[in-house]
Amino acid sequence: MADSTQAVDLYRLHQLTLNRGGGSPLLHVDDAFFPEGQFVCLTGPSGAGKSSLLFALAGLNRNLSGSIMFHGSNLAGLSSTELAALRRTSLGIVFQHFQLFDELNAFDNASMQALWGARSNRRKVEERVGELLSKLQINDLSSPCAQLSGGERQRVAVARALASNASVLLADEPTASLDRQTGAELITLLMDNTVGIGRTLIACSHDPAMVERADSVWSLGDGGMQRIR
Amino acid sequence: MFSYGWDSLSASTQDALVLIVLILLPLGILWGVQRRFRLMPVVTGLLRRHKQAATAIVLLIGLATAVTVVFTVQEKALKSGSAQAADKFDLIVAAPGSQVDGLLATVYLQPTALPLLPASVGAELRRQADVLFAAPVGFGDHAQGYPLIGTTGDLVSHLTNTVEPAWFDRIDQALAGSETPFQIGDIIKAQHGHVSDDSHEHQDELRVVRRLPVTGTRWDHALVVPIEALWKMHGLGDFALNQQGGGDSSATESVLQQPGVPAYIVVAKNTGALYSLRQQFNARDSMAFFPAETLSRLFSVLGSVADVVGVLTLLTQLLVGLAVLLSVFILMRSLSARFATLFALGAPASFRFSLIWTYAAVLIIAGTVLGLGLGWVGANGLASWLSHYTRVSVEPQLSLVNVSLVALFLNAMLILACLPAWLVARQQHSYQDFS
């Protein structure tokens, strides 16, 4: 595990309040930071605001006050175009419900970044996706994703998030639909492709195996968040 | 400078250039969009996912386009076919009355009761130096449902572009139009009156001696007999066969003895002479008119109706276009989770816009091409029915202008398709859309 005191802050949250749809506060964070190059795990009971915070880090939850500094820029002050560019270039996201295009095959789903990326970069993304899918043991590349098993779909979603070579991977309950063995393999894969090569992994999870392997762990509950490791 | 260059081009070159621009413009934009983004995997995926909706939209556009194609092509073909059928009838001289009735009865052989011209008018026509021939035309009888037309050999030669020294050797001979079933040697008995009338059979027999070549006129569906045969059948006198419509004074004298006829078809040496004859024979006892001119007036009246129908057709097409775009919008809204995912993955708004626009463009282009094909098949089917019904050769032709009109509609739809694309692409999504 890396030592957080030597790491550079990637995210710094200050006086951050996340609100519910109706406007009432869901989560308040006085001050917190997530260092670069580490595996940060957000844990806590359902409804504590784990996913809300994770997506706020991606610029997808703007129902908030306070600041989320990312590499020194306050996400709350960025336009939606700037946030989209940030997600495109720096963030990879694994959704809890995968959010795959069921009618597309595994390869097209995983190489989605190539659809809008520069032509010169498409070949690289596609080569990387080929390697990732092979590493993730997705052999059926031609069938629509609707025909894949839950585990396979999960791995395609991971491949898509890793394909962009983003410096940060945000994962929402990535092992939720996997058995213990497959879950452990997935954690290894995620870590190998992020913290293993100097990138950051931020995941929210109930899974003790994930919490166990994280560099820093933040617990959410009772409207607040505290670091437990 | 450009204006001068453009004006110096022929109309067909201008039409072709406009069409090329109307086709290349959307294809060029589509090509450019495909080069910028790799859209086809998602577009084909969405088309597969919503096969039925996509097919319905393509069919809707196809049918709307086909209706426009059928209408525009058919109207032109009908006008051109009718005009062509009247082409050989330079000047008609009939008893004073309705020119339209004279036209319909003489050129299109429609059952119409025309008053008779006095024989003196025929004699006067034959006296004119500039008249090549003035052929009497008599009708009102039929054989097995085919109209029986009495006239002279001059007119038959003129209509068929065939020079024969004598079409008839005897008064009881008949020439079968190219679209009649009669064969050489057939013996027919004429019946008095029109097909729909309570007609009775004449005693005289006629023998088919020739089948006429195609003229492209209603006369292809008729039996042509010497005018003298008609007079004889009707007990108006037993006249010797004289099949020359112009000529000498002895012939003129004999014409004065003949019964009246409904009309004369006059062919003159030149156009100037035709105008003089028209003026001269628009008198108390006769009415002279150019069939083409009457037809043109008729078309101008019908043209206003056609314009209204044309506008209604375009409006219908526009409404179908709007309905299609609304369907695309609703379809895309039903896929909002997909667009939320693209948004979350950082797909630029221009990508999401291009995706929806390309999806709509594929449906619109497929529907338009289908409509063009269906329209062409429909126009031919309708033309064949009209040819049979009107006995006038109606040949539809898909002109550059027709295709340009369709291409213009295609471009308008593609521009309108920007609207649902913009509405969906501008949507901001939050994590609640996919959590």
Short mmCIF file of C-alpha atoms in Angstrom, two decimals, chain B residues 97-353:
data_model
loop_
_atom_site.label_atom_id
_atom_site.label_comp_id
_atom_site.label_asym_id
_atom_site.label_seq_id
_atom_site.Cartn_x
_atom_site.Cartn_y
_atom_site.Cartn_z
CA GLY B 97 -70.52 25.66 -80.41
CA SER B 98 -68.13 24.39 -77.78
CA GLN B 99 -64.49 24.06 -78.84
CA VAL B 100 -63.91 21.58 -76.02
CA ASP B 101 -66.76 19.40 -77.32
CA GLY B 102 -65.30 19.61 -80.83
CA LEU B 103 -61.87 18.69 -79.50
CA LEU B 104 -63.10 15.78 -77.40
CA ALA B 105 -65.23 14.38 -80.22
CA THR B 106 -62.72 14.77 -83.06
CA VAL B 107 -59.37 14.10 -81.44
CA TYR B 108 -60.30 11.91 -78.48
CA LEU B 109 -63.38 10.32 -80.08
CA GLN B 110 -65.50 10.95 -77.01
CA PRO B 111 -69.21 10.35 -77.54
CA THR B 112 -70.43 13.90 -78.13
CA ALA B 113 -73.31 15.10 -80.26
CA LEU B 114 -71.93 17.83 -82.50
CA PRO B 115 -74.10 19.90 -84.85
CA LEU B 116 -73.37 19.34 -88.55
CA LEU B 117 -71.39 21.73 -90.69
CA PRO B 118 -73.12 22.68 -93.90
CA ALA B 119 -71.52 21.20 -97.03
CA SER B 120 -70.81 24.72 -98.27
CA VAL B 121 -68.14 25.13 -95.58
CA GLY B 122 -66.40 21.99 -96.80
CA ALA B 123 -66.56 23.26 -100.35
CA GLU B 124 -65.16 26.63 -99.27
CA LEU B 125 -62.29 24.93 -97.40
CA ARG B 126 -61.36 22.94 -100.47
CA ARG B 127 -61.24 26.10 -102.51
CA GLN B 128 -58.42 27.58 -100.40
CA ALA B 129 -55.07 27.56 -102.17
CA ASP B 130 -53.08 27.07 -98.95
CA VAL B 131 -55.05 24.03 -97.83
CA LEU B 132 -53.22 20.76 -98.37
CA PHE B 133 -56.35 18.87 -97.49
CA ALA B 134 -59.54 19.33 -95.49
CA ALA B 135 -60.70 15.92 -94.39
CA PRO B 136 -64.31 15.46 -93.30
CA VAL B 137 -64.70 13.50 -90.08
CA GLY B 138 -67.89 11.63 -89.25
CA PHE B 139 -68.58 9.51 -86.19
CA GLY B 140 -71.37 8.21 -84.06
CA ASP B 141 -71.32 4.51 -84.94
CA HIS B 142 -69.32 1.64 -83.58
CA ALA B 143 -68.44 -1.98 -84.25
CA GLN B 144 -68.10 -4.34 -81.29
CA GLY B 145 -67.51 -1.35 -79.03
CA TYR B 146 -64.85 0.29 -81.20
CA PRO B 147 -65.77 3.67 -82.69
CA LEU B 148 -66.28 3.86 -86.43
CA ILE B 149 -64.75 6.98 -87.96
CA GLY B 150 -65.52 8.09 -91.47
CA THR B 151 -62.90 10.23 -93.20
CA THR B 152 -60.63 10.42 -96.24
CA GLY B 153 -57.34 8.75 -97.11
CA ASP B 154 -55.46 12.06 -96.81
CA LEU B 155 -56.06 12.21 -93.06
CA VAL B 156 -55.13 8.54 -92.61
CA SER B 157 -51.82 9.17 -94.39
CA HIS B 158 -51.22 12.24 -92.27
CA LEU B 159 -51.98 10.50 -88.97
CA THR B 160 -49.95 7.41 -89.75
CA ASN B 161 -47.09 9.19 -91.51
CA THR B 162 -47.59 6.67 -94.30
CA VAL B 163 -48.06 7.60 -97.92
CA GLU B 164 -50.44 5.33 -99.79
CA PRO B 165 -51.88 5.97 -103.25
CA ALA B 166 -55.27 4.71 -102.04
CA TRP B 167 -56.25 3.44 -98.61
CA PHE B 168 -59.64 2.26 -99.87
CA ASP B 169 -60.54 0.65 -103.18
CA ARG B 170 -64.19 0.23 -102.32
CA ILE B 171 -66.69 1.94 -100.11
CA ASP B 172 -67.24 -1.15 -97.91
CA GLN B 173 -63.67 -1.36 -96.69
CA ALA B 174 -62.38 -0.57 -93.22
CA LEU B 175 -58.95 0.11 -91.67
CA ALA B 176 -58.37 -1.34 -88.19
CA GLY B 177 -56.57 0.83 -85.63
CA SER B 178 -53.46 -0.70 -84.10
CA GLU B 179 -55.15 -1.25 -80.73
CA THR B 180 -58.26 -2.96 -82.10
CA PRO B 181 -58.55 -6.74 -82.26
CA PHE B 182 -59.69 -6.81 -85.88
CA GLN B 183 -57.63 -8.68 -88.43
CA ILE B 184 -57.40 -8.30 -92.20
CA GLY B 185 -60.32 -10.10 -93.80
CA ASP B 186 -62.66 -9.73 -90.82
CA ILE B 187 -66.21 -8.85 -91.79
CA ILE B 188 -67.89 -6.46 -89.41
CA LYS B 189 -71.33 -4.99 -89.10
CA ALA B 190 -71.50 -1.44 -87.79
CA GLN B 191 -73.99 -0.49 -85.15
CA HIS B 192 -75.64 2.85 -85.01
CA GLY B 193 -75.02 5.13 -82.06
CA HIS B 194 -72.46 5.04 -79.26
CA VAL B 195 -71.59 1.98 -77.25
CA SER B 196 -73.66 3.11 -74.29
CA ASP B 197 -76.70 3.88 -76.43
CA ASP B 198 -79.48 1.51 -77.24
CA SER B 199 -77.99 0.98 -80.67
CA HIS B 200 -79.23 -0.98 -83.66
CA GLU B 201 -77.24 -2.80 -86.30
CA HIS B 202 -76.77 -1.47 -89.83
CA GLN B 203 -77.29 -3.88 -92.67
CA ASP B 204 -74.10 -2.89 -94.50
CA GLU B 205 -71.07 -5.08 -94.02
CA LEU B 206 -67.51 -3.77 -93.88
CA ARG B 207 -64.38 -5.76 -94.60
CA VAL B 208 -61.10 -5.01 -92.81
CA VAL B 209 -58.43 -4.52 -95.46
CA ARG B 210 -55.53 -3.08 -93.44
CA ARG B 211 -54.26 -2.73 -89.90
CA LEU B 212 -52.94 0.76 -89.29
CA PRO B 213 -49.59 1.49 -87.65
CA VAL B 214 -49.49 3.00 -84.17
CA THR B 215 -50.30 6.72 -84.10
CA GLY B 216 -50.27 7.21 -80.30
CA THR B 217 -53.74 8.77 -80.55
CA ARG B 218 -57.19 7.65 -79.61
CA TRP B 219 -57.64 6.75 -83.26
CA ASP B 220 -55.57 3.62 -82.60
CA HIS B 221 -58.69 2.24 -80.93
CA ALA B 222 -60.99 2.99 -83.87
CA LEU B 223 -62.07 1.54 -87.18
CA VAL B 224 -61.58 4.00 -90.04
CA VAL B 225 -63.94 3.80 -93.00
CA PRO B 226 -64.53 6.03 -96.04
CA ILE B 227 -66.80 8.94 -95.10
CA GLU B 228 -69.04 7.86 -97.97
CA ALA B 229 -69.64 4.55 -96.22
CA LEU B 230 -71.08 6.36 -93.19
CA TRP B 231 -73.37 8.47 -95.37
CA LYS B 232 -74.57 5.37 -97.15
CA MET B 233 -75.20 3.50 -93.90
CA HIS B 234 -77.28 6.40 -92.67
CA GLY B 235 -79.24 6.63 -95.92
CA LEU B 236 -77.87 10.06 -96.74
CA GLY B 237 -77.04 9.06 -100.30
CA ASP B 238 -74.92 6.73 -102.38
CA PHE B 239 -71.76 8.62 -103.10
CA ALA B 240 -68.80 7.53 -105.16
CA LEU B 241 -65.57 6.99 -103.32
CA ASN B 242 -63.56 10.23 -103.31
CA GLN B 243 -60.77 10.13 -100.81
CA GLN B 244 -58.98 13.34 -101.68
CA GLY B 245 -59.59 16.12 -99.19
CA GLY B 246 -58.25 19.00 -101.26
CA GLY B 247 -58.27 19.87 -104.70
CA ASP B 248 -59.92 20.66 -107.88
CA SER B 249 -63.08 22.54 -108.62
CA SER B 250 -64.96 19.45 -109.80
CA ALA B 251 -64.36 17.90 -106.39
CA THR B 252 -65.55 21.13 -104.82
CA GLU B 253 -68.72 20.97 -106.86
CA SER B 254 -69.32 17.39 -105.74
CA VAL B 255 -68.76 18.38 -102.10
CA LEU B 256 -71.62 20.82 -102.35
CA GLN B 257 -73.89 17.86 -103.04
CA GLN B 258 -72.69 15.96 -100.01
CA PRO B 259 -74.39 15.83 -96.60
CA GLY B 260 -73.03 17.87 -93.73
CA VAL B 261 -70.35 16.48 -91.41
CA PRO B 262 -69.53 17.20 -87.74
CA ALA B 263 -66.05 18.53 -88.46
CA TYR B 264 -63.19 18.98 -90.86
CA ILE B 265 -59.54 18.42 -90.04
CA VAL B 266 -57.54 20.93 -92.01
CA VAL B 267 -53.86 20.67 -92.85
CA ALA B 268 -52.35 23.70 -94.53
CA LYS B 269 -49.10 24.45 -96.30
CA ASN B 270 -47.70 26.53 -93.45
CA THR B 271 -48.48 27.92 -90.02
CA GLY B 272 -49.32 31.37 -91.34
CA ALA B 273 -51.98 29.85 -93.56
CA LEU B 274 -53.45 28.02 -90.57
CA TYR B 275 -53.87 31.31 -88.70
CA SER B 276 -55.52 32.91 -91.72
CA LEU B 277 -57.85 29.95 -92.08
CA ARG B 278 -58.74 30.06 -88.42
CA GLN B 279 -59.69 33.71 -88.76
CA GLN B 280 -61.57 33.16 -91.99
CA PHE B 281 -63.61 30.19 -90.77
CA ASN B 282 -64.51 31.64 -87.43
CA ALA B 283 -67.71 32.89 -88.93
CA ARG B 284 -71.45 32.63 -88.59
CA ASP B 285 -71.67 29.11 -90.06
CA SER B 286 -68.47 27.64 -88.68
CA MET B 287 -65.98 27.65 -85.87
CA ALA B 288 -62.25 27.09 -86.43
CA PHE B 289 -59.78 26.38 -83.67
CA PHE B 290 -56.37 24.92 -82.94
CA PRO B 291 -56.75 21.78 -80.77
CA ALA B 292 -53.42 22.52 -79.07
CA GLU B 293 -54.66 25.96 -78.06
CA THR B 294 -57.96 24.62 -76.70
CA LEU B 295 -56.09 21.90 -74.88
CA SER B 296 -53.73 24.46 -73.42
CA ARG B 297 -56.70 26.49 -72.14
CA LEU B 298 -58.20 23.33 -70.71
CA PHE B 299 -54.90 22.51 -69.01
CA SER B 300 -54.63 26.01 -67.59
CA VAL B 301 -58.01 25.55 -65.91
CA LEU B 302 -57.08 22.05 -64.76
CA GLY B 303 -53.62 23.36 -63.95
CA SER B 304 -54.98 25.54 -61.15
CA VAL B 305 -56.60 22.46 -59.66
CA ALA B 306 -53.36 20.56 -60.18
CA ASP B 307 -51.45 23.34 -58.42
CA VAL B 308 -53.77 23.10 -55.43
CA VAL B 309 -53.44 19.31 -55.36
CA GLY B 310 -49.67 19.74 -55.76
CA VAL B 311 -49.48 22.09 -52.79
CA LEU B 312 -51.67 19.73 -50.77
CA THR B 313 -49.37 16.84 -51.69
CA LEU B 314 -46.33 18.82 -50.56
CA LEU B 315 -48.10 19.86 -47.36
CA THR B 316 -49.00 16.23 -46.71
CA GLN B 317 -45.38 15.30 -47.27
CA LEU B 318 -44.25 18.04 -44.93
CA LEU B 319 -46.69 16.83 -42.26
CA VAL B 320 -45.44 13.28 -42.71
CA GLY B 321 -41.92 14.66 -42.38
CA LEU B 322 -42.80 16.40 -39.13
CA ALA B 323 -44.54 13.25 -37.85
CA VAL B 324 -41.42 11.28 -38.68
CA LEU B 325 -39.17 13.74 -36.86
CA LEU B 326 -41.50 13.69 -33.87
CA SER B 327 -41.29 9.89 -33.91
CA VAL B 328 -37.49 10.10 -34.01
CA PHE B 329 -37.58 12.51 -31.09
CA ILE B 330 -39.88 10.24 -29.05
CA LEU B 331 -37.74 7.23 -29.97
CA MET B 332 -34.62 9.04 -28.84
CA ARG B 333 -36.29 10.13 -25.61
CA SER B 334 -37.08 6.47 -24.95
CA LEU B 335 -33.35 5.87 -25.28
CA SER B 336 -32.50 8.57 -22.75
CA ALA B 337 -30.54 6.05 -20.60
CA ARG B 338 -28.26 5.47 -23.59
CA PHE B 339 -27.69 9.19 -24.02
CA ALA B 340 -27.16 9.58 -20.28
CA THR B 341 -24.41 6.96 -20.53
CA LEU B 342 -22.80 8.72 -23.47
CA PHE B 343 -23.02 11.98 -21.51
CA ALA B 344 -21.38 10.33 -18.48
CA LEU B 345 -18.63 8.84 -20.58
CA GLY B 346 -17.81 12.32 -21.83
CA ALA B 347 -19.18 12.03 -25.37
CA PRO B 348 -19.26 15.57 -26.71
CA ALA B 349 -22.63 17.14 -27.47
CA SER B 350 -21.61 17.26 -31.13
CA PHE B 351 -21.26 13.46 -31.08
CA ARG B 352 -24.69 12.98 -29.53
CA PHE B 353 -26.17 15.45 -32.04
#
